[in-house]
XYZ file of C-alpha atoms in Angstrom:
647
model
C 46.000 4.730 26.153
C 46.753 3.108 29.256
C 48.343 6.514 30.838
C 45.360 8.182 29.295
C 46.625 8.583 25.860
C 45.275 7.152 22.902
C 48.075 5.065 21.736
C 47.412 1.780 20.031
C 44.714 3.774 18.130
C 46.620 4.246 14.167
C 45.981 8.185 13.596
C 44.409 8.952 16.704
C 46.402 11.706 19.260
C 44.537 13.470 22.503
C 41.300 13.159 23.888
C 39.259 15.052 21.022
C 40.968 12.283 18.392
C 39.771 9.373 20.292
C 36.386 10.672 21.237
C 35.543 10.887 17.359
C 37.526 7.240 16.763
C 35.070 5.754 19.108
C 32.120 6.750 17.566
C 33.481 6.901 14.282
C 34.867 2.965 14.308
C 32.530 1.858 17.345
C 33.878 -1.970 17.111
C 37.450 -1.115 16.791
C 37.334 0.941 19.952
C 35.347 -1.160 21.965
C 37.110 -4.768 20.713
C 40.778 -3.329 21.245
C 38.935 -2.153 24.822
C 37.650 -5.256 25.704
C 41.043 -7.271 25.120
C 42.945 -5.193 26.854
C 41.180 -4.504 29.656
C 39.101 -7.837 30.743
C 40.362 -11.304 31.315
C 38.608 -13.718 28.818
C 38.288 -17.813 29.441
C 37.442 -17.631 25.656
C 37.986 -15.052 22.999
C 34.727 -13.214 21.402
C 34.599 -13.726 17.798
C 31.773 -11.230 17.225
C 32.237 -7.320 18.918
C 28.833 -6.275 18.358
C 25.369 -7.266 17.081
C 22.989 -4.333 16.967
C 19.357 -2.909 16.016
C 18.386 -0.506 18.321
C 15.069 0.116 16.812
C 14.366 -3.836 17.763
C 15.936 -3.586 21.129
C 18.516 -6.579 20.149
C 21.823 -5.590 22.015
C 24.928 -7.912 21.594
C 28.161 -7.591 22.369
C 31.431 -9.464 22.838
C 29.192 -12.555 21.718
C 31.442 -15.732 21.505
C 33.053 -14.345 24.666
C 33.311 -16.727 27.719
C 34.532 -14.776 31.271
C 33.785 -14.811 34.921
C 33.178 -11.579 36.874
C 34.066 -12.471 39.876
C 37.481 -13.808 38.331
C 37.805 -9.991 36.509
C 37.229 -8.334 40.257
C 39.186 -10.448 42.436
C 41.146 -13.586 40.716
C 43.420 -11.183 39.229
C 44.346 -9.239 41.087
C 44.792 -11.736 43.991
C 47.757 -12.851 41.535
C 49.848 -9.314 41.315
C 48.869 -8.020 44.641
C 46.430 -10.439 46.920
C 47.317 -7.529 50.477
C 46.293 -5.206 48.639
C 43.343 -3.677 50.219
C 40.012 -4.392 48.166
C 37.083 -2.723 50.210
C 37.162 -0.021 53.634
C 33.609 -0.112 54.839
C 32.759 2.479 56.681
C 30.429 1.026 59.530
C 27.948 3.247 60.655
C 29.624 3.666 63.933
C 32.345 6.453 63.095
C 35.951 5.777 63.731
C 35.206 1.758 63.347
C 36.272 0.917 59.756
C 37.190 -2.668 58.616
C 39.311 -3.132 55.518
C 38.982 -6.436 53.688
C 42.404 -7.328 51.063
C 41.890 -8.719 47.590
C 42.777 -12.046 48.676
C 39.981 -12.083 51.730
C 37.275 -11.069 49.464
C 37.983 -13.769 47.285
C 37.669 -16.152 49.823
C 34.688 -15.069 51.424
C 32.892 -14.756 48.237
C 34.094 -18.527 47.477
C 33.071 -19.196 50.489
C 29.578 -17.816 49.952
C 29.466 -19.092 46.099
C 30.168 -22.659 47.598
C 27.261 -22.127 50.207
C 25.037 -21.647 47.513
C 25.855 -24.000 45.554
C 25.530 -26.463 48.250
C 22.381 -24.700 48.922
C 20.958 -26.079 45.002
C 21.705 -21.795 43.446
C 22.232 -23.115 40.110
C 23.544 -21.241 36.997
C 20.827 -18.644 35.670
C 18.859 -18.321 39.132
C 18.324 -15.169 40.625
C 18.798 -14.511 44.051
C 17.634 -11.677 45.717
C 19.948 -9.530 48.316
C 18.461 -7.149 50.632
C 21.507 -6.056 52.247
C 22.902 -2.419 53.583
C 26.382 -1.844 51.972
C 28.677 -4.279 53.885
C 31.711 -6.565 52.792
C 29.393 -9.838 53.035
C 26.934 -7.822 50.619
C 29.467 -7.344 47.862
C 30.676 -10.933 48.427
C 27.319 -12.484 48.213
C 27.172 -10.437 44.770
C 30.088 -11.857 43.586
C 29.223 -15.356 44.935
C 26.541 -14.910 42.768
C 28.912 -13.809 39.537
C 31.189 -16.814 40.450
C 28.850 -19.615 39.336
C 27.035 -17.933 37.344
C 23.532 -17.079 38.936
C 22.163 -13.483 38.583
C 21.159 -11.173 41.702
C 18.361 -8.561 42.572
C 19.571 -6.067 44.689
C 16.484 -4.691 46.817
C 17.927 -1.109 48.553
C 17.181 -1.930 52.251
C 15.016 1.271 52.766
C 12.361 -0.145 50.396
C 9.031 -1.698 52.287
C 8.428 -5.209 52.699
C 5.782 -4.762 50.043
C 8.266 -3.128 47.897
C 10.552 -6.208 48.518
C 8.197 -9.088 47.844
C 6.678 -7.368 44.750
C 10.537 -7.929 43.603
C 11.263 -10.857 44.751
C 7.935 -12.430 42.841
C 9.208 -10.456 39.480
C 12.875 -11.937 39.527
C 11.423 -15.079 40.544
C 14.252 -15.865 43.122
C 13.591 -18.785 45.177
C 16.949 -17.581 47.421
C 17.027 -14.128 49.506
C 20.049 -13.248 51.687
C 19.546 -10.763 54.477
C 21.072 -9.149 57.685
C 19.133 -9.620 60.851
C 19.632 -5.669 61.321
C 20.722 -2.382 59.822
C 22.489 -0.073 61.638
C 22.160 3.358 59.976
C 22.782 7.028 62.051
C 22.593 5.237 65.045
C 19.160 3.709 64.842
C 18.605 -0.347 64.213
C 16.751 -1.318 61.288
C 15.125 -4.553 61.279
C 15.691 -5.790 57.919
C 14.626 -9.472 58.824
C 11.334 -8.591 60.070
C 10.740 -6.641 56.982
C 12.346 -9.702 54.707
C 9.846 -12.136 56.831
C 6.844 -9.706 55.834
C 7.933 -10.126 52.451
C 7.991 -13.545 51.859
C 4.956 -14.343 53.211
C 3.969 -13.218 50.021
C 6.398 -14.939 47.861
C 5.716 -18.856 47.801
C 8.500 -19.438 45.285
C 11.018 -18.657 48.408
C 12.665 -22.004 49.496
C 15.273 -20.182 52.141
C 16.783 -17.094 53.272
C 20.247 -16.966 54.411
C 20.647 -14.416 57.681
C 24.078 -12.970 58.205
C 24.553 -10.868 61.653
C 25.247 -7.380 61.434
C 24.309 -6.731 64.968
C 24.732 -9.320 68.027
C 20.923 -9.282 68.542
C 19.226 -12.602 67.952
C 16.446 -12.565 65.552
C 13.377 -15.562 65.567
C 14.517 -17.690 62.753
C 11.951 -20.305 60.778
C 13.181 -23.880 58.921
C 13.209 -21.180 55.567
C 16.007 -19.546 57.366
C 20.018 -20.360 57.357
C 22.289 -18.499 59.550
C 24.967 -17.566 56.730
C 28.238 -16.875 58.610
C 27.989 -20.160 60.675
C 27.346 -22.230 57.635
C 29.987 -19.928 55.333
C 32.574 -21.351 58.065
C 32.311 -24.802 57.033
C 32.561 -24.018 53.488
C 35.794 -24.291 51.306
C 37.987 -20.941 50.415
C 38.391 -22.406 46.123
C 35.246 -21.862 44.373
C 35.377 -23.311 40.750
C 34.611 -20.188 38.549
C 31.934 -20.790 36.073
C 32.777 -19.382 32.043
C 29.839 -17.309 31.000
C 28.797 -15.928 28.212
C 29.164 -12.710 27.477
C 25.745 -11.984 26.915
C 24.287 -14.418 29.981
C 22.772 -12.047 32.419
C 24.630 -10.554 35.416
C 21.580 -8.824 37.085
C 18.600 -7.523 37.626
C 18.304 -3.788 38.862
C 14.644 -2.749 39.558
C 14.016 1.190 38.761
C 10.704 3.219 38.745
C 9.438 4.071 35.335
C 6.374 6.376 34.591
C 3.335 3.320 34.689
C 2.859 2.031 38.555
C 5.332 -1.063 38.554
C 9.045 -1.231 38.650
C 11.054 -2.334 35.554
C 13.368 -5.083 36.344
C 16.674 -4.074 33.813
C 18.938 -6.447 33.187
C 22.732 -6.098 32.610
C 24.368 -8.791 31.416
C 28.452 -9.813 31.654
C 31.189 -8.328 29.632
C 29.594 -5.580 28.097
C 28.200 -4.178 31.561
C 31.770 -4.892 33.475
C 33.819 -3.421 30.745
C 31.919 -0.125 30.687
C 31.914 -0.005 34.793
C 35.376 -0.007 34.741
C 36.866 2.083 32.052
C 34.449 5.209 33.129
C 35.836 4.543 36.933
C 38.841 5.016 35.764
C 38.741 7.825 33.174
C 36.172 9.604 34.683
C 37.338 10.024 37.862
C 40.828 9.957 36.640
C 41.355 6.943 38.719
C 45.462 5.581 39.410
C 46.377 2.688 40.979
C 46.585 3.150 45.061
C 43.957 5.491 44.974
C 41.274 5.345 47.384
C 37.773 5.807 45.868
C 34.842 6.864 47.739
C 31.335 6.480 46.139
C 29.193 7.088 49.046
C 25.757 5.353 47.501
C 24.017 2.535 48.662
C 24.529 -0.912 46.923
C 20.972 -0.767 46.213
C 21.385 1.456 43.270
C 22.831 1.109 40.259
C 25.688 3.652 41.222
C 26.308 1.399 43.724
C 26.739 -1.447 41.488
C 28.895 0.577 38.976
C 30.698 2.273 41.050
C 31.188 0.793 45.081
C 31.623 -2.815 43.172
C 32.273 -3.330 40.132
C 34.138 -0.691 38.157
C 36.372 -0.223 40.867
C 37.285 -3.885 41.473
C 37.913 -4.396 38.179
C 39.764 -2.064 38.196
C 42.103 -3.743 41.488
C 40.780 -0.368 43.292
C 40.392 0.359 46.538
C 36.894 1.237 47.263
C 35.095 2.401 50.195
C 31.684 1.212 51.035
C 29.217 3.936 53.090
C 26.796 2.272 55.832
C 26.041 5.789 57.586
C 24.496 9.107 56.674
C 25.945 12.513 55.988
C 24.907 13.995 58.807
C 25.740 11.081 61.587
C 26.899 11.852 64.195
C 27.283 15.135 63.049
C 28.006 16.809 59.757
C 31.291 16.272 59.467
C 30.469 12.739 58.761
C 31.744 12.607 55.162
C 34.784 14.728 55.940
C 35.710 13.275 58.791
C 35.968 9.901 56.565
C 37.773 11.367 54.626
C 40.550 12.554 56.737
C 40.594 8.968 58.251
C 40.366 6.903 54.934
C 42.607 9.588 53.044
C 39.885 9.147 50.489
C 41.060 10.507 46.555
C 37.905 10.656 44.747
C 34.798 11.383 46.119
C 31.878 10.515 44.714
C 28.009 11.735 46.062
C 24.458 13.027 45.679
C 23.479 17.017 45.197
C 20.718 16.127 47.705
C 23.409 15.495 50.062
C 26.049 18.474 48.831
C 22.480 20.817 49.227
C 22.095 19.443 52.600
C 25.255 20.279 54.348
C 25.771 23.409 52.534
C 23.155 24.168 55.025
C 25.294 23.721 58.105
C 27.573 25.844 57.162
C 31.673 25.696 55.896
C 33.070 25.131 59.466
C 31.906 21.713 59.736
C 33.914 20.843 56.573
C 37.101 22.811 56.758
C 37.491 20.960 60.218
C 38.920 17.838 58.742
C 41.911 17.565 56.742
C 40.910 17.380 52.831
C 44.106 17.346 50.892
C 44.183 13.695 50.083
C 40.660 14.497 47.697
C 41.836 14.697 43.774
C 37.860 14.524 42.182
C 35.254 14.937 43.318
C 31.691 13.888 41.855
C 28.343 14.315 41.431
C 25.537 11.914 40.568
C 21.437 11.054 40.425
C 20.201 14.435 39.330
C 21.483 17.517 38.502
C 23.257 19.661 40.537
C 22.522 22.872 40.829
C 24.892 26.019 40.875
C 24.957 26.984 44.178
C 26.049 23.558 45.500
C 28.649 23.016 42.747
C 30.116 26.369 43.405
C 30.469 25.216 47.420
C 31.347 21.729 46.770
C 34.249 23.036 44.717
C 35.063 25.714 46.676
C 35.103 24.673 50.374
C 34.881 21.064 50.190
C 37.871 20.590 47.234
C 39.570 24.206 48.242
C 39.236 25.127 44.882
C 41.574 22.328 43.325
C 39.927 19.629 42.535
C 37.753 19.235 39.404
C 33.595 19.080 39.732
C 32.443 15.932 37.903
C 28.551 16.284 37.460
C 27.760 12.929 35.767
C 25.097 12.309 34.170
C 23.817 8.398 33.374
C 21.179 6.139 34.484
C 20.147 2.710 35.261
C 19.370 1.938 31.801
C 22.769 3.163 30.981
C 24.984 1.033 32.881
C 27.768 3.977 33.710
C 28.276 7.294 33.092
C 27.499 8.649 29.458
C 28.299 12.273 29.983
C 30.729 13.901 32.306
C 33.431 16.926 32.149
C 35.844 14.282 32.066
C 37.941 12.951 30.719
C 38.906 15.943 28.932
C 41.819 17.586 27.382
C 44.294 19.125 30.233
C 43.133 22.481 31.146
C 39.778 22.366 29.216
C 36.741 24.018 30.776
C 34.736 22.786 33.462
C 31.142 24.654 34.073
C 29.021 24.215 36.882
C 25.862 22.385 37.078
C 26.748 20.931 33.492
C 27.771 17.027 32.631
C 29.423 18.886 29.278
C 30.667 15.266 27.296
C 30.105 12.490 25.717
C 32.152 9.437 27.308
C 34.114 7.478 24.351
C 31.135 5.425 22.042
C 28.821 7.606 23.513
C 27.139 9.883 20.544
C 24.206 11.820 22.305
C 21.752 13.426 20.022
C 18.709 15.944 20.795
C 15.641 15.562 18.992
C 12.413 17.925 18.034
C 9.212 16.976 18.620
C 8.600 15.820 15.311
C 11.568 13.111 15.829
C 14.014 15.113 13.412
C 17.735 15.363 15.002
C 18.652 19.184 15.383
C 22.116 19.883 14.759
C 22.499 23.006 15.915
C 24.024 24.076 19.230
C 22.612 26.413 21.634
C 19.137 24.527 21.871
C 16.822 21.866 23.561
C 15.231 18.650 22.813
C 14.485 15.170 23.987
C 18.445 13.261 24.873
C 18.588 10.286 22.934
C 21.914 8.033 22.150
C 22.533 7.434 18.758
C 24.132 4.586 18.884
C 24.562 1.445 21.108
C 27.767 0.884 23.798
C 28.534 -2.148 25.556
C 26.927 -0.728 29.121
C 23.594 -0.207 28.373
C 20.758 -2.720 30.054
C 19.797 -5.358 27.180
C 16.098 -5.223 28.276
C 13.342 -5.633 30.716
C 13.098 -8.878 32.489
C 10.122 -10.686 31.568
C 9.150 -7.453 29.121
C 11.080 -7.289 26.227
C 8.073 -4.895 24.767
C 7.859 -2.785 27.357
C 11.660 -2.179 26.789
C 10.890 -1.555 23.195
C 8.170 0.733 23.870
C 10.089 2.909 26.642
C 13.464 3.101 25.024
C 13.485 1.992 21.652
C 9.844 3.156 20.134
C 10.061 6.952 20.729
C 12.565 7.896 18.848
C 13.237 4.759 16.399
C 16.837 3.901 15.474
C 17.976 5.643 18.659
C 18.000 4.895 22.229
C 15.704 7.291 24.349
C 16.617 8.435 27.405
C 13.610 9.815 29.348
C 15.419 13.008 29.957
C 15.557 16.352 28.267
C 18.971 18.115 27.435
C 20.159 21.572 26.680
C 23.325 22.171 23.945
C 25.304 24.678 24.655
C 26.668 27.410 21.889
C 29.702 25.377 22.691
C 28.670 22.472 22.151
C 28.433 20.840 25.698
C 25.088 19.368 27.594
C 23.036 20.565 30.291
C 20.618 17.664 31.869
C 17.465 19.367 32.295
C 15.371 17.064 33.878
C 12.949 14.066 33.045
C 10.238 14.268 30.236
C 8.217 12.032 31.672
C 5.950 11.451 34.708
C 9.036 9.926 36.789
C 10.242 12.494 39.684
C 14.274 12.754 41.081
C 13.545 12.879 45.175
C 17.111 13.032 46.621
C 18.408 11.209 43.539
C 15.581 8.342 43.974
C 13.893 7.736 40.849
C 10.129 7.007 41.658
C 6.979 7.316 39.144
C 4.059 9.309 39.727
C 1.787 6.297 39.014
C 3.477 4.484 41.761
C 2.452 7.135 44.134
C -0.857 7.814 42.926
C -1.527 3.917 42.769
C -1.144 3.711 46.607
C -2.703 6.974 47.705
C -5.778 5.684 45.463
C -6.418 2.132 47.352
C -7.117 4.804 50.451
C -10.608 3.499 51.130
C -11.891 7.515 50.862
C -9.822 8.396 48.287
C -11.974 9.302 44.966
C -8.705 10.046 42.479
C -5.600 11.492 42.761
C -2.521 13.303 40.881
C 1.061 13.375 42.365
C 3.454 16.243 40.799
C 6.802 17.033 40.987
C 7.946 20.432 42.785
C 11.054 22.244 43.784
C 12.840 21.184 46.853
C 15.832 23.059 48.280
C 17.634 19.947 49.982
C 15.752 17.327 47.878
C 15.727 18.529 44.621
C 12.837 17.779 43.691
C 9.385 17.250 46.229
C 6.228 15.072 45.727
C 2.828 17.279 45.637
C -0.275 14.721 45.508
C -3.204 16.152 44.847
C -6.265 14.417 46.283
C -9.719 14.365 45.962
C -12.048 12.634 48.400
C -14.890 10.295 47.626
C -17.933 12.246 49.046
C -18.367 9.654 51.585
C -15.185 10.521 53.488
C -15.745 11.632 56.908
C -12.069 11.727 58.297
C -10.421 14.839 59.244
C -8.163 16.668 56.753
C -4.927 15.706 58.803
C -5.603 12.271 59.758
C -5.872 11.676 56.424
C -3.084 13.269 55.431
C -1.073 11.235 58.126
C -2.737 8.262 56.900
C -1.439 8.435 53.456
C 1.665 9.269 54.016
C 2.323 6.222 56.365
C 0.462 4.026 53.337
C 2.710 5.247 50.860
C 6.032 4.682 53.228
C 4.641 1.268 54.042
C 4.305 0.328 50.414
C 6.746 1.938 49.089
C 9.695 3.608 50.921
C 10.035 6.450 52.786
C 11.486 8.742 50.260
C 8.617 8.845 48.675
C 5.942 10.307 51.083
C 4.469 13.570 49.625
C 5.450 16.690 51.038
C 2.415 18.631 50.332
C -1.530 16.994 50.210
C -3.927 18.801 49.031
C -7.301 17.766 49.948
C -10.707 18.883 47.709
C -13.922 17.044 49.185
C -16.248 16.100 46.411
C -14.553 18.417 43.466
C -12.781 17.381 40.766
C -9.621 17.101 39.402
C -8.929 19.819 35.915
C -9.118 17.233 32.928
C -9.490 16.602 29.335
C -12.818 15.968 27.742
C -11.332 12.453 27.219
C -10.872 12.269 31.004
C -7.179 12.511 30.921
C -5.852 14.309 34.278
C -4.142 17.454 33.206
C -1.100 17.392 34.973
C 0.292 20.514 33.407
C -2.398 22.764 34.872
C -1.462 21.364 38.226
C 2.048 21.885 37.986
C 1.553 25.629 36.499
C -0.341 26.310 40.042
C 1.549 24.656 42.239
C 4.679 26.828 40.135
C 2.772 29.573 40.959
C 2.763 30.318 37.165
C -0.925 31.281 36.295
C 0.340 33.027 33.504
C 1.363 30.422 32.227
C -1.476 27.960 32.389
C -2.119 28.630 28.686
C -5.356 27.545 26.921
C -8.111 26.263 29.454
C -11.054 26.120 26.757
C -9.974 22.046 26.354
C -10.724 21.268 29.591
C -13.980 19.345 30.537
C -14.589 21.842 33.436
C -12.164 24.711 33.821
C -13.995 26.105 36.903
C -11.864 23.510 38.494
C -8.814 25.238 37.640
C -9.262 28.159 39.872
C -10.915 25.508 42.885
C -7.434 23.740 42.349
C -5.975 27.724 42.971
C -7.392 28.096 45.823
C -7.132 25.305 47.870
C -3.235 25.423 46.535
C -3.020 28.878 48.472
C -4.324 27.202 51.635
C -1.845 24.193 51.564
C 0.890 26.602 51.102
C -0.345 28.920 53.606
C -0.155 26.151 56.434
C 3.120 24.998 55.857
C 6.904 26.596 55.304
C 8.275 25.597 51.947
């Protein structure tokens, strides 16, 4: 098992064996799992605790642990020089590589500020970092005794932030005065400052300095590295349960606000860090390379916490692909000798564009895997990816998971030596993992070569245990739609073979560079536009991004501003209030029409996305709509928007 096998399993030989096993006798799997892979203060008594169709998820229960103690204690014991985290500052060439054993102090250091600060066990405290060692340590800190954190991604908007801060109710926030990223300063403390304003429940922010520029600091404010100094390197570790929560991870679902998911302990760390390792086909002295931002759950999963557990070193990205040229990520991974490397399709589509040279320039040989994650990829940048970035030798892994899941539920590996790989495809099930596809009617079709909605049929120890503060809006999202199995949101495709193809969301949630964000959200913030009558945001095709944002928009008849100064106008609203990912790339503007809807006044979204598709064919029966005259308005004015600019 532990060389990839499947011994300690009675019966079971090879990959296919222990695949069915762990479906097949779930608690076995997972229980032998768990004790042989995580350090436990306490033994669990109970493996798991299940009904799906109720949303109760429990595992491991009985089971006392510490996190932090799983990523660093332990390994501080066999091998405290060995090197824990490379972060890759944004400055090229710069690197600073932190061993096991300083980690552990800093993040004692940093659990024993908080403390002292009055972070008590079960507060959350909210992090608004870039990826950077004191990031991942303030995590940890946080995992040490015992409180949760909210990581905010440090692109989102002060508004963004402080709507997040207010959900998770954190009273602590720990920021950088500024983010360097592709050689531009980012000032994350202004934005933090912004935020706050409108979050009375914060009592102080800690400031650590990323730069060497001073920053206006209030009495709420504590400058963290100074008062980390006179802090002690021991940290008492506190013995959670297994099922106390480790954090909050705010995602975009298809209504207007963000769903705080929360992962809790053993479950959550156990599942990070046998997919990093069988996945990827991880081995000790490896050098892993998951280029996301902490501020996503593959950042989470796969910068911190799988590989740590794992006593992995892991590298953590502060730049861009393209700074200060694009060679960036090859260029790291000459310098780094990285082994597995592990991205976005936006970014693969991207530099694809630039052309081979800028890869084969760098030295590549030390890459083994190489990975793909937040949407799917499509052929054309698998094909390259393989083929110029790996030379051909190392395996494609197109994963496909998702916040709610924890880590990755389907991947080509790990698989059977020699077994196929095909492009653009995640292919199969990780062990406990027993994806089903479902009809429209809710019946489970068995058959291969055919679609339906992706559920999971039954629960793992990874998945997010609900909503914070919503338990019924987790029931209603994941649990309700299909009941007795966990939906997932996205369609699939099964092969005559037998594998799965992701092929996109079912919802109204779009993938913008691998960015999850809602429609609603969108639409909610181009609507409080003072001239704004009603609007509709659609997904479209994007060749870098994936996928586009399209808002349609119709104007109160009141509006007197010109077409592009409104167009300007809503596109800085929506980067103020939400991020800048998610600015629409086309608006089209109708003064005093109307949008095509229902008789009940629902917006008809599919008519929109037919035109914008360029599918008229294909807009099917029109005789439901209230007013299909605006069908072919919604034509036309399409043809103009389209006209103006280059796709």
């Amino acid at each position: 098992w532990r060389s990839g096998g499947a011994a300690g399993f009675p019966g079971v030989s090879g990959r296919a064996d222990l695949q069915e096993f762990s479906v097949s006798n779930s608690e076995s799997f997972w229980a032998a799992v768990a004790r042989g892979r995580l350090s436990w203060i306490s033994p669990f008594h109970t493996v798991r605790d299940c009904d799906l169709s109720r949303g109760k998820i429990h595992w491991f229960e009985g089971g006392k642990l510490n996190v932090s103690v799983n990523c660093l204690d332990r390994h501080v014991h066999t091998c405290p020089e060995r090197v824990a985290l490379i972060w890759e500052r944004d400055e090229p060439g710069s690197e600073v590589k932190y061993t096991y054993r300083e980690l552990l102090e800093m993040t004692c250091r940093v659990g024993n500020l908080l403390r002292r600060r009055g972070v008590k066990r079960g507060d959350c405290v909210t992090i608004y970092m870039p990826p950077c060692p004191l990031a991942v340590a303030s995590m940890l800190a946080c995992t040490r005794i015992g409180a949760a954190h909210n990581v905010v991604f440090a692109g989102f908007s002060a508004e963004a932030l402080s709507e997040r801060i207010r959900d998770a109710q954190s009273t602590t926030v720990i920021t950088v005065n500024q983010g360097v990223r592709g050689g531009r300063l980012i000032e994350l403390k202004k934005t933090v400052d912004e935020a706050v304003q409108s979050c009375p429940n914060v009592q102080q922010v800690l400031v650590a300095m990323r730069t060497d520029n001073p920053v206006p600091m209030t009495a709420r404010d504590v400058a963290m590295e100074e008062e980390m100094s006179k802090e002690d390197v021991v940290c008492e570790p506190a013995a959670m349960n297994s099922e106390d929560v480790l954090f909050l991870l705010y995602t975009s679902g298809s209504t207007g606000k963000p769903k705080g998911l929360v992962h809790t302990q053993a479950g959550y760390l156990l599942y990070a860090a046998l997919t990093h390792r069988y996945v990827f086909d991880y081995h000790d002295g490896d050098v892993f390379g998951c280029v996301a931002d902490i501020g996503w759950i593959t950042g989470h999963s796969y910068c911190v916490y799988g590989p740590l557990a794992n006593g992995a070193t892991t590298v953590l990205f502060e730049s861009t692909p393209i700074y200060p040229d694009p060679g960036r990520y090859w260029d790291m991974v000459q310098r780094l000798k990285i082994n597995q490397f592990y991205g976005a399709p936006t970014a693969i589509r991207l530099l694809l564009k630039y052309g081979d040279d800028w890869v084969k320039k760098y030295d590549r040989s030390s890459l083994k895997t190489l990975g793909s994650v937040g949407e799917p990829i499509n052929t054309e940048a698998w094909e390259w990816y393989h083929r110029v970035v790996g030379d051909g030798r190392c395996p494609v892994v197109d994963t496909w998971w998702q916040t709610e899941t924890g880590g990755v539920c389907i991947a080509p590996k790990p698989s059977p030596p020699g077994a196929d790989i095909v492009p653009g495809m995640a292919m199969r099930p990780f062990f406990g993992i027993k994806p089903v596809l479902m009809d429209t009617e809710g019946d489970v079709l068995t058959d291969n070569n055919t679609s339906g909605a992706l559920c999971i049929a039954q629960p793992w120890p990874g998945m997010a245990r609900t909503i914070h503060n919503d338990h019924q809006r987790f029931i209603e999202t994941y649990c309700q739609p299909y009941p007795g199995y966990f939906f997932t949101g996205d369609g699939a495709h099964r092969s005559p073979e037998g594998y799965y193809q992701i092929t996109g969301r079912l919802d109204d949630v779009i993938n913008v560079s691998g960015h999850r964000i809602g429609t609603a959200e969108i639409e909610d913030v181009v609507n409080q536009c003072p001239d704004v009558a009603e609007s509709a945001v659609i997904g479209i095709s994007h060749s870098i991004k994936g996928q586009g944002v399209y808002a349609f928009v119709v104007l109160k008849a009141t509006a007197d501003k010109e077409e592009e100064d409104l167009t300007r106008q809503l596109n800085d609203t929506v980067s103020k209030k939400i991020a800048k990912y998610a600015c629409p790339d086309f608006i089209q503007v109708t003064f005093a029409k109307r949008l095509p809807k229902t008789r009940s006044g629902k917006i008809m979204r599919r008519v929109l996305r037919k035109v914008v598709e360029r599918d008229l064919d294909g807009l099917g029966d029109l005789s439901t709509l209230d007013d299909p005259a605006a069908v072919q308005e919604i034509i036309e004015g399409h043809r103009k928007v389209v006209g103006k600019k280059p796709q």
